CSV table of C-alpha atoms in Angstrom, one decimal:
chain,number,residue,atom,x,y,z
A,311,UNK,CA,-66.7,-26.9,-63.9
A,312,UNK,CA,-65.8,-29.3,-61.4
A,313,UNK,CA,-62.2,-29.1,-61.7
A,314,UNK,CA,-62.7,-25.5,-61.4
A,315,UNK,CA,-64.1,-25.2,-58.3
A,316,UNK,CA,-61.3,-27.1,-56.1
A,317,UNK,CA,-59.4,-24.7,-58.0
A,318,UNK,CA,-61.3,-21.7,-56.4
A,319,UNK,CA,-61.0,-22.9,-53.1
A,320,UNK,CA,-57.4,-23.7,-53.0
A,321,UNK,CA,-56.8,-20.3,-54.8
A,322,UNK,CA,-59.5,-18.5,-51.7
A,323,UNK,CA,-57.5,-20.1,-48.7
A,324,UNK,CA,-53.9,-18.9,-50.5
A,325,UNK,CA,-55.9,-15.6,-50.8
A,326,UNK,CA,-57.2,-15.5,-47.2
A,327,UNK,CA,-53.6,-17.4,-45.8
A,328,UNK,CA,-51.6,-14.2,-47.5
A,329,UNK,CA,-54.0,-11.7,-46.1
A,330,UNK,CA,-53.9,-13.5,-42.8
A,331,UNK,CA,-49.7,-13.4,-43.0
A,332,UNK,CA,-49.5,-9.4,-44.5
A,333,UNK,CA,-51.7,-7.9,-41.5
A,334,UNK,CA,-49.3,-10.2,-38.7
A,335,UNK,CA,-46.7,-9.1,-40.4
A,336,UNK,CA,-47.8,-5.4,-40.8
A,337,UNK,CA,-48.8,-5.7,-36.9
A,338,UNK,CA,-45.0,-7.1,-36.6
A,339,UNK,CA,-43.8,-3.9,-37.8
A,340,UNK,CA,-46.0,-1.5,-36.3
A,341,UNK,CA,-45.8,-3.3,-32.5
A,342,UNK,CA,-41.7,-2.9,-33.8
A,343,UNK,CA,-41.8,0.9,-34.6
A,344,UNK,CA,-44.2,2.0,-31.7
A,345,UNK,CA,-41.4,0.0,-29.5
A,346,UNK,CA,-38.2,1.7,-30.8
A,347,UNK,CA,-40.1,5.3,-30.8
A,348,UNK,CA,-40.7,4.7,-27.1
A,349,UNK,CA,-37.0,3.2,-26.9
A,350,UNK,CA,-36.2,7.0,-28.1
A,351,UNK,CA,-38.2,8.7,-26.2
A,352,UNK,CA,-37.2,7.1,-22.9
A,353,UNK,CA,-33.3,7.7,-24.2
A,354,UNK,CA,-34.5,11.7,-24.5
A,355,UNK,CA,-36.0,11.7,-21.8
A,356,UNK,CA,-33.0,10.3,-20.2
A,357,UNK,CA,-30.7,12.7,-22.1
A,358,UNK,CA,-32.8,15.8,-21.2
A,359,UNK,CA,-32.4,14.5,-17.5
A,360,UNK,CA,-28.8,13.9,-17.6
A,361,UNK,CA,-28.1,17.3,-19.2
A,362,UNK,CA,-30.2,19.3,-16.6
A,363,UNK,CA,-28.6,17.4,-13.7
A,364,UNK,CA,-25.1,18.2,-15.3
A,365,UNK,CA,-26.5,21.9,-15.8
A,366,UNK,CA,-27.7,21.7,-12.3
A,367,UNK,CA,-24.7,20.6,-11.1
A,368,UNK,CA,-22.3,23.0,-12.9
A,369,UNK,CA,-24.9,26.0,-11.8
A,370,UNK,CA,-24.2,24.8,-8.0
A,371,UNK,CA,-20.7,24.8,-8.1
A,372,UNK,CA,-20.6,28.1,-10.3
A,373,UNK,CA,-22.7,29.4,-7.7
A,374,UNK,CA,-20.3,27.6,-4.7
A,375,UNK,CA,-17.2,29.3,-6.7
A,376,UNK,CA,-18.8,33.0,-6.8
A,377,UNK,CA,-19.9,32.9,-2.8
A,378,UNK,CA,-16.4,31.5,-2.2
A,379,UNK,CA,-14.7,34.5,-3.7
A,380,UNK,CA,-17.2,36.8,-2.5
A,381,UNK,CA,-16.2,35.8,1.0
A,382,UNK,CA,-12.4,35.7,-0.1
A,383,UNK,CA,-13.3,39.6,-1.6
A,384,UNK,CA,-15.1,40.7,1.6
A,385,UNK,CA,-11.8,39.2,4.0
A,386,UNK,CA,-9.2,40.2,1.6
A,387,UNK,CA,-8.1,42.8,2.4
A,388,UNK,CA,-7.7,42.5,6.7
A,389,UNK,CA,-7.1,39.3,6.3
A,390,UNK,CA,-3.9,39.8,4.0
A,391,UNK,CA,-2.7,42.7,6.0
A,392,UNK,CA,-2.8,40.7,9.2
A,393,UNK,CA,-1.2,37.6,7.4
A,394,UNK,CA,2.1,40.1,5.3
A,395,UNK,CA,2.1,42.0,8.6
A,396,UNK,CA,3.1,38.2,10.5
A,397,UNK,CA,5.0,37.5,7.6
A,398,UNK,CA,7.2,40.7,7.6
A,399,UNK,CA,8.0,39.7,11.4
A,400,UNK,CA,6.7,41.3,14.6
A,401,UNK,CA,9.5,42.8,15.9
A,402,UNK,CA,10.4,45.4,13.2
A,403,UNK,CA,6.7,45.7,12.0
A,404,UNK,CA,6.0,46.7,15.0
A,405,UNK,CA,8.5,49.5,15.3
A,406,UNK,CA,7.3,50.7,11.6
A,407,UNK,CA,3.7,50.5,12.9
A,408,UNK,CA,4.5,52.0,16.2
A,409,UNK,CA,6.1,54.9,14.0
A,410,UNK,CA,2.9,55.3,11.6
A,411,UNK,CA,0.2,55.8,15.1
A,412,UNK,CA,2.7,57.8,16.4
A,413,UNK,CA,3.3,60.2,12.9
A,414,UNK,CA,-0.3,60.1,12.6
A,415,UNK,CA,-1.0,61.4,16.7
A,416,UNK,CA,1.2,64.3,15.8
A,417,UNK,CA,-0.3,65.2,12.3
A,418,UNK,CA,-4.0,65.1,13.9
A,419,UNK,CA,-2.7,67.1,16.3
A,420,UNK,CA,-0.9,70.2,14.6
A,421,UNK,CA,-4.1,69.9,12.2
A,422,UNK,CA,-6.4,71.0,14.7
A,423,UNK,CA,-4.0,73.4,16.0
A,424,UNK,CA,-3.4,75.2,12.7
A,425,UNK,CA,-7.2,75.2,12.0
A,426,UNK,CA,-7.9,76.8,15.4
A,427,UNK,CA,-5.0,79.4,14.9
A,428,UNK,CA,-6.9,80.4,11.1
A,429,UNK,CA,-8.7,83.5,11.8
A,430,UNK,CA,-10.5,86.2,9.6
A,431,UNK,CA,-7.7,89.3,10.1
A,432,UNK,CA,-9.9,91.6,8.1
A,433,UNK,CA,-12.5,91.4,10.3
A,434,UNK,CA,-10.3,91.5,13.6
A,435,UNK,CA,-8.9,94.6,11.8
A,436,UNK,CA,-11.9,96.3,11.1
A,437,UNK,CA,-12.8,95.4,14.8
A,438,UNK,CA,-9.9,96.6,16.1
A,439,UNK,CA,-10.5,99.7,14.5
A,440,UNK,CA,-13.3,100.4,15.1
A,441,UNK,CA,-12.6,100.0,19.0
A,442,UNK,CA,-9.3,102.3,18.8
A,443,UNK,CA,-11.8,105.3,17.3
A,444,UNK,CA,-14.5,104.5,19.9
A,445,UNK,CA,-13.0,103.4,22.6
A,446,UNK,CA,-9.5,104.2,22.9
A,447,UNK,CA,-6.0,101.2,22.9
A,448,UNK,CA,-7.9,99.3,26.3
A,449,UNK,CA,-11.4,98.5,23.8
A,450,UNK,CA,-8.7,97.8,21.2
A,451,UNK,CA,-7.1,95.5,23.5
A,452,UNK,CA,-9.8,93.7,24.8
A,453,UNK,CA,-11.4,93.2,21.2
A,454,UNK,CA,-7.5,91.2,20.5
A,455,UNK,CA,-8.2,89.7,24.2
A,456,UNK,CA,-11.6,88.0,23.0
A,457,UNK,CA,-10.2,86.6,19.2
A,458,UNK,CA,-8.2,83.9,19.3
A,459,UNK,CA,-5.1,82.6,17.1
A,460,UNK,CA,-1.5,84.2,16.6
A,461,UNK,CA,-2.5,87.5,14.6
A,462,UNK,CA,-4.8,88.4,17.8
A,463,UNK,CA,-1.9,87.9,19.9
A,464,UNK,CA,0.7,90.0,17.8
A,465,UNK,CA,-2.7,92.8,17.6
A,466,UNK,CA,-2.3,92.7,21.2
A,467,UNK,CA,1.2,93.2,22.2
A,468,UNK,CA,1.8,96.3,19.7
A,469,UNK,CA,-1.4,98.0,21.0
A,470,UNK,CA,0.6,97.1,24.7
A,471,UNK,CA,3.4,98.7,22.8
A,472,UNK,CA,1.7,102.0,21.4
A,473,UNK,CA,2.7,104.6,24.2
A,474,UNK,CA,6.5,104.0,23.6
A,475,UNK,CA,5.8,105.2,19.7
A,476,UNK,CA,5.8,103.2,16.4
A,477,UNK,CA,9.3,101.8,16.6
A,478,UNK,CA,8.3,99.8,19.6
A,479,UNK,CA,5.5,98.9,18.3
A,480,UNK,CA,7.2,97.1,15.4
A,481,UNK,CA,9.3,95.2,17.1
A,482,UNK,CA,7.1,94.2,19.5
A,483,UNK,CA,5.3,92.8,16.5
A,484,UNK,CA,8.4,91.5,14.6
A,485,UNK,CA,9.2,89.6,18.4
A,486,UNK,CA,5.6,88.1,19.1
A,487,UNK,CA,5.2,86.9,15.2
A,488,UNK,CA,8.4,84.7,15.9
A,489,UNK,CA,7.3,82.9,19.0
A,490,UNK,CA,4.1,82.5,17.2
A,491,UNK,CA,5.2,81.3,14.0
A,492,UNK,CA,7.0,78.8,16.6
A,493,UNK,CA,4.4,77.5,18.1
A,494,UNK,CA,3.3,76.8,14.5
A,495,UNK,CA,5.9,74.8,13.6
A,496,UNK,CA,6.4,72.9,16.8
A,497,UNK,CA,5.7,69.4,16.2
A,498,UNK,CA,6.3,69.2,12.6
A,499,UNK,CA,10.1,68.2,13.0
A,500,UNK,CA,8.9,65.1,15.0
A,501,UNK,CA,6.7,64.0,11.5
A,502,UNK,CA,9.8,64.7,9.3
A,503,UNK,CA,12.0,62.3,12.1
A,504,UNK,CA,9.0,59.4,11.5
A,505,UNK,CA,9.0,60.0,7.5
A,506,UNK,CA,12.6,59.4,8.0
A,507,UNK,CA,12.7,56.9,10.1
A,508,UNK,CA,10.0,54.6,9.1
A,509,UNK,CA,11.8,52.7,6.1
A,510,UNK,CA,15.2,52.9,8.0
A,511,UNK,CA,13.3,50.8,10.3
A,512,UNK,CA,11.6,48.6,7.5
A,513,UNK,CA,15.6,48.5,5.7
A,514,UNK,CA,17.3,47.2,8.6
A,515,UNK,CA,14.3,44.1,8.3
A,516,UNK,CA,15.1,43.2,5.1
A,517,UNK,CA,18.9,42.9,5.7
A,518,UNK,CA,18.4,41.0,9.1
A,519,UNK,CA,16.2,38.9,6.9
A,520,UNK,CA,17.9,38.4,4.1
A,521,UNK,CA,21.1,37.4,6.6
A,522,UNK,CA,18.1,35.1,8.3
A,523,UNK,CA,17.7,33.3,4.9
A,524,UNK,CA,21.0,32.7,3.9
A,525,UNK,CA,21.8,31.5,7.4
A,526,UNK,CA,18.6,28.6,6.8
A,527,UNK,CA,20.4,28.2,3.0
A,528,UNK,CA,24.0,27.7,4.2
A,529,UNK,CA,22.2,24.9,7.2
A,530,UNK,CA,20.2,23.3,4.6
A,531,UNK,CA,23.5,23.0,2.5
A,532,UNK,CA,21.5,23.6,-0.6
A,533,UNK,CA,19.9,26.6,-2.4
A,534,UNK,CA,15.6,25.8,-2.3
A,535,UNK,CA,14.1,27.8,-4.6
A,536,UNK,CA,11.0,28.0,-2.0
A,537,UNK,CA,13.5,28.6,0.8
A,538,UNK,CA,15.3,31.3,-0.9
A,539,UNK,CA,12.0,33.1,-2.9
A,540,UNK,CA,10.0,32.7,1.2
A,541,UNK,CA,13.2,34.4,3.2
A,542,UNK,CA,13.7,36.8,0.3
A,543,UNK,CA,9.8,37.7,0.5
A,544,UNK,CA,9.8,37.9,4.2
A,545,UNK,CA,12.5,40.3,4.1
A,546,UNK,CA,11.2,42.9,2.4
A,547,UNK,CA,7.8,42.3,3.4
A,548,UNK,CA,9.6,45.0,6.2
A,549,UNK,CA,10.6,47.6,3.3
A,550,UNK,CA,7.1,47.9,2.0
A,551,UNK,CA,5.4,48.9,4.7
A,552,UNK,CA,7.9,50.9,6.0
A,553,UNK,CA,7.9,53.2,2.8
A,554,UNK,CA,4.4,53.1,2.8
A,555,UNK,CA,4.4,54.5,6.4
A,556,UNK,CA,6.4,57.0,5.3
A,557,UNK,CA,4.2,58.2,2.1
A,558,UNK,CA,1.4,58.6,4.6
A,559,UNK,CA,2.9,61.0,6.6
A,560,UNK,CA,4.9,62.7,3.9
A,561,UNK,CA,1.6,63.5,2.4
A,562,UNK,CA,0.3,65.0,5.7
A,563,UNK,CA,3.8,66.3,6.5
A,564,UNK,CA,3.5,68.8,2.9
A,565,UNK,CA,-0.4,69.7,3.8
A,566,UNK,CA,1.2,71.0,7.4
A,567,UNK,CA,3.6,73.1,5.9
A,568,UNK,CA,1.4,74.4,3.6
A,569,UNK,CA,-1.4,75.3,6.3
A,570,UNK,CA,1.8,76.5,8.3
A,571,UNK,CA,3.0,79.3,5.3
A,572,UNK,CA,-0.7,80.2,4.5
A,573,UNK,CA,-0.8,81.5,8.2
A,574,UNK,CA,2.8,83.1,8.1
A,575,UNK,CA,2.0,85.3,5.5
A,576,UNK,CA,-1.3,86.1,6.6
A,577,UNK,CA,0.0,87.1,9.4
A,578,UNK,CA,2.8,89.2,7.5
A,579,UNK,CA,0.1,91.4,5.6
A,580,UNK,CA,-2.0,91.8,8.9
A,581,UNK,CA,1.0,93.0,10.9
A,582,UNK,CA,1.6,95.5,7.9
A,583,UNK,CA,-2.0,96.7,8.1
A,584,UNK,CA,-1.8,97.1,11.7
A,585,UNK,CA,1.2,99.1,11.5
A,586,UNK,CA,-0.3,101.5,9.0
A,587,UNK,CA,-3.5,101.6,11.4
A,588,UNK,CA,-1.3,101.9,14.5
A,589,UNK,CA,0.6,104.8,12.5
A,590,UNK,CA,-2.7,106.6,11.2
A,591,UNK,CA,-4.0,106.7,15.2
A,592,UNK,CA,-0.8,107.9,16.2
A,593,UNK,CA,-0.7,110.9,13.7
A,594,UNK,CA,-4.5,111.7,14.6
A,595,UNK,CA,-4.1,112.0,18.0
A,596,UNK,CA,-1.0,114.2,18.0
């Protein structure tokens, strides 16, 4: 019994020395774990950061990008016509452009005219009618006196015409419809000159440039590409907007004519109709 019970005392301090050692070395691992979980979680953290700078970042200079070609949209378009019209050179851009305002001029022009000159003839007929029955060729007259536009004018010099009979009349009307389909027309040769005209102008810029950039090759005494593609572009910077000037007013130039021939022939079947009125008073007041 004696031996025994160094025995149990030994064997209680190993017991009590390994419990001791497990929970330090337990704590060990646990003080370890909690460290290299917050190691982590500062690293995330870290990450998260770094990837919502770098998203920051890329939104502000996808956001610098957009407002840069939104300005470069809004100034596009003046700001390239001002730079190709430099390019294209100033002297013979300016000719093409001094052709365009002044195609233009003449085409707002003859449009106003030929609006003012469209008239309702049915109603002027009907009018002048109506005077001749009630109030004999001086009502009739002064009814074409108060209407404006050609067929008004052509009413009025056959009703001038109607006491030296129908013959008279007729050519009196046949007379008056060509200086009035005259005034019509006058003008519109002047548009057809500046269609014409206008990529002459911009063709005689493209050779003289062309001859510009071969002179600055045959000085250089080598063939750039840059100096030969810039001359070359230059050139017939001149061409472009010369044919372009002269698609504009060909366009206008073809809506004239058209506004021009829808008059002439109502004209034609108003001159007809007066005729037959002029005719019908004649034979009633025999």
């Amino acid at each position: 019994n004696l031996a025994q019970k160094p025995m149990k005392k030994v064997f209680t301090l190993l017991l009590v020395a390994g419990l001791l050692f497990s929970s330090n070395v337990f704590a060990q691992e646990a003080t370890e774990a909690a460290t290299t979980e917050t190691v982590a979680a500062d690293e995330t953290v870290a990450a998260d950061s770094n990837a919502t700078a770098a998203t920051d970042s890329t939104a502000t200079a996808d956001q610098a990008v957009t407002e840069e070609t939104a300005v470069e949209e809004e100034a596009s378009f003046t700001q390239v016509l001002k730079k190709q019209f430099i390019d294209g050179g100033p002297f013979f851009m300016s000719f093409v452009l001094l052709a365009l305002v002044l195609g233009l001029a003449l085409v707002i022009e003859r449009i106003i005219y030929l609006a003012m000159s469209t008239s309702n003839n049915d109603k002027l007929l009907e009018e002048v009618e109506a005077a001749l029955n009630s109030g004999g060729v001086e009502a009739a007259k002064e009814v074409c006196r108060n209407t404006r536009g050609p067929v008004a004018s052509i009413f009025y010099n056959g009703l001038d015409k109607m006491n030296e009979g129908i013959e008279m009349v007729d050519k009196a009307i046949v007379s008056v419809g060509s200086v009035e389909n005259g005034k019509l027309e006058r003008g519109v040769s002047w548009i057809s000159l500046f269609i014409a005209l206008a990529p002459m102008l911009g063709f005689m810029g493209t050779v003289i440039g062309m001859i510009d950039a071969f002179d600055a090759i045959e000085a250089a005494g080598d063939i750039s590409p840059s100096l030969v593609a810039g001359g070359i572009k230059v050139a017939l910077l001149t061409t472009v907007f010369g044919l372009i000037t002269a698609m504009i007013l060909q366009v206008f130039y073809n809506l004239i004519i058209a506004m021009i021939d829808n008059i002439v022939n109502k004209m034609e079947d108003a001159s007809i109709s007066f005729l037959d009125l002029v005719a019908a008073y004649q034979e009633k007041n025999k």
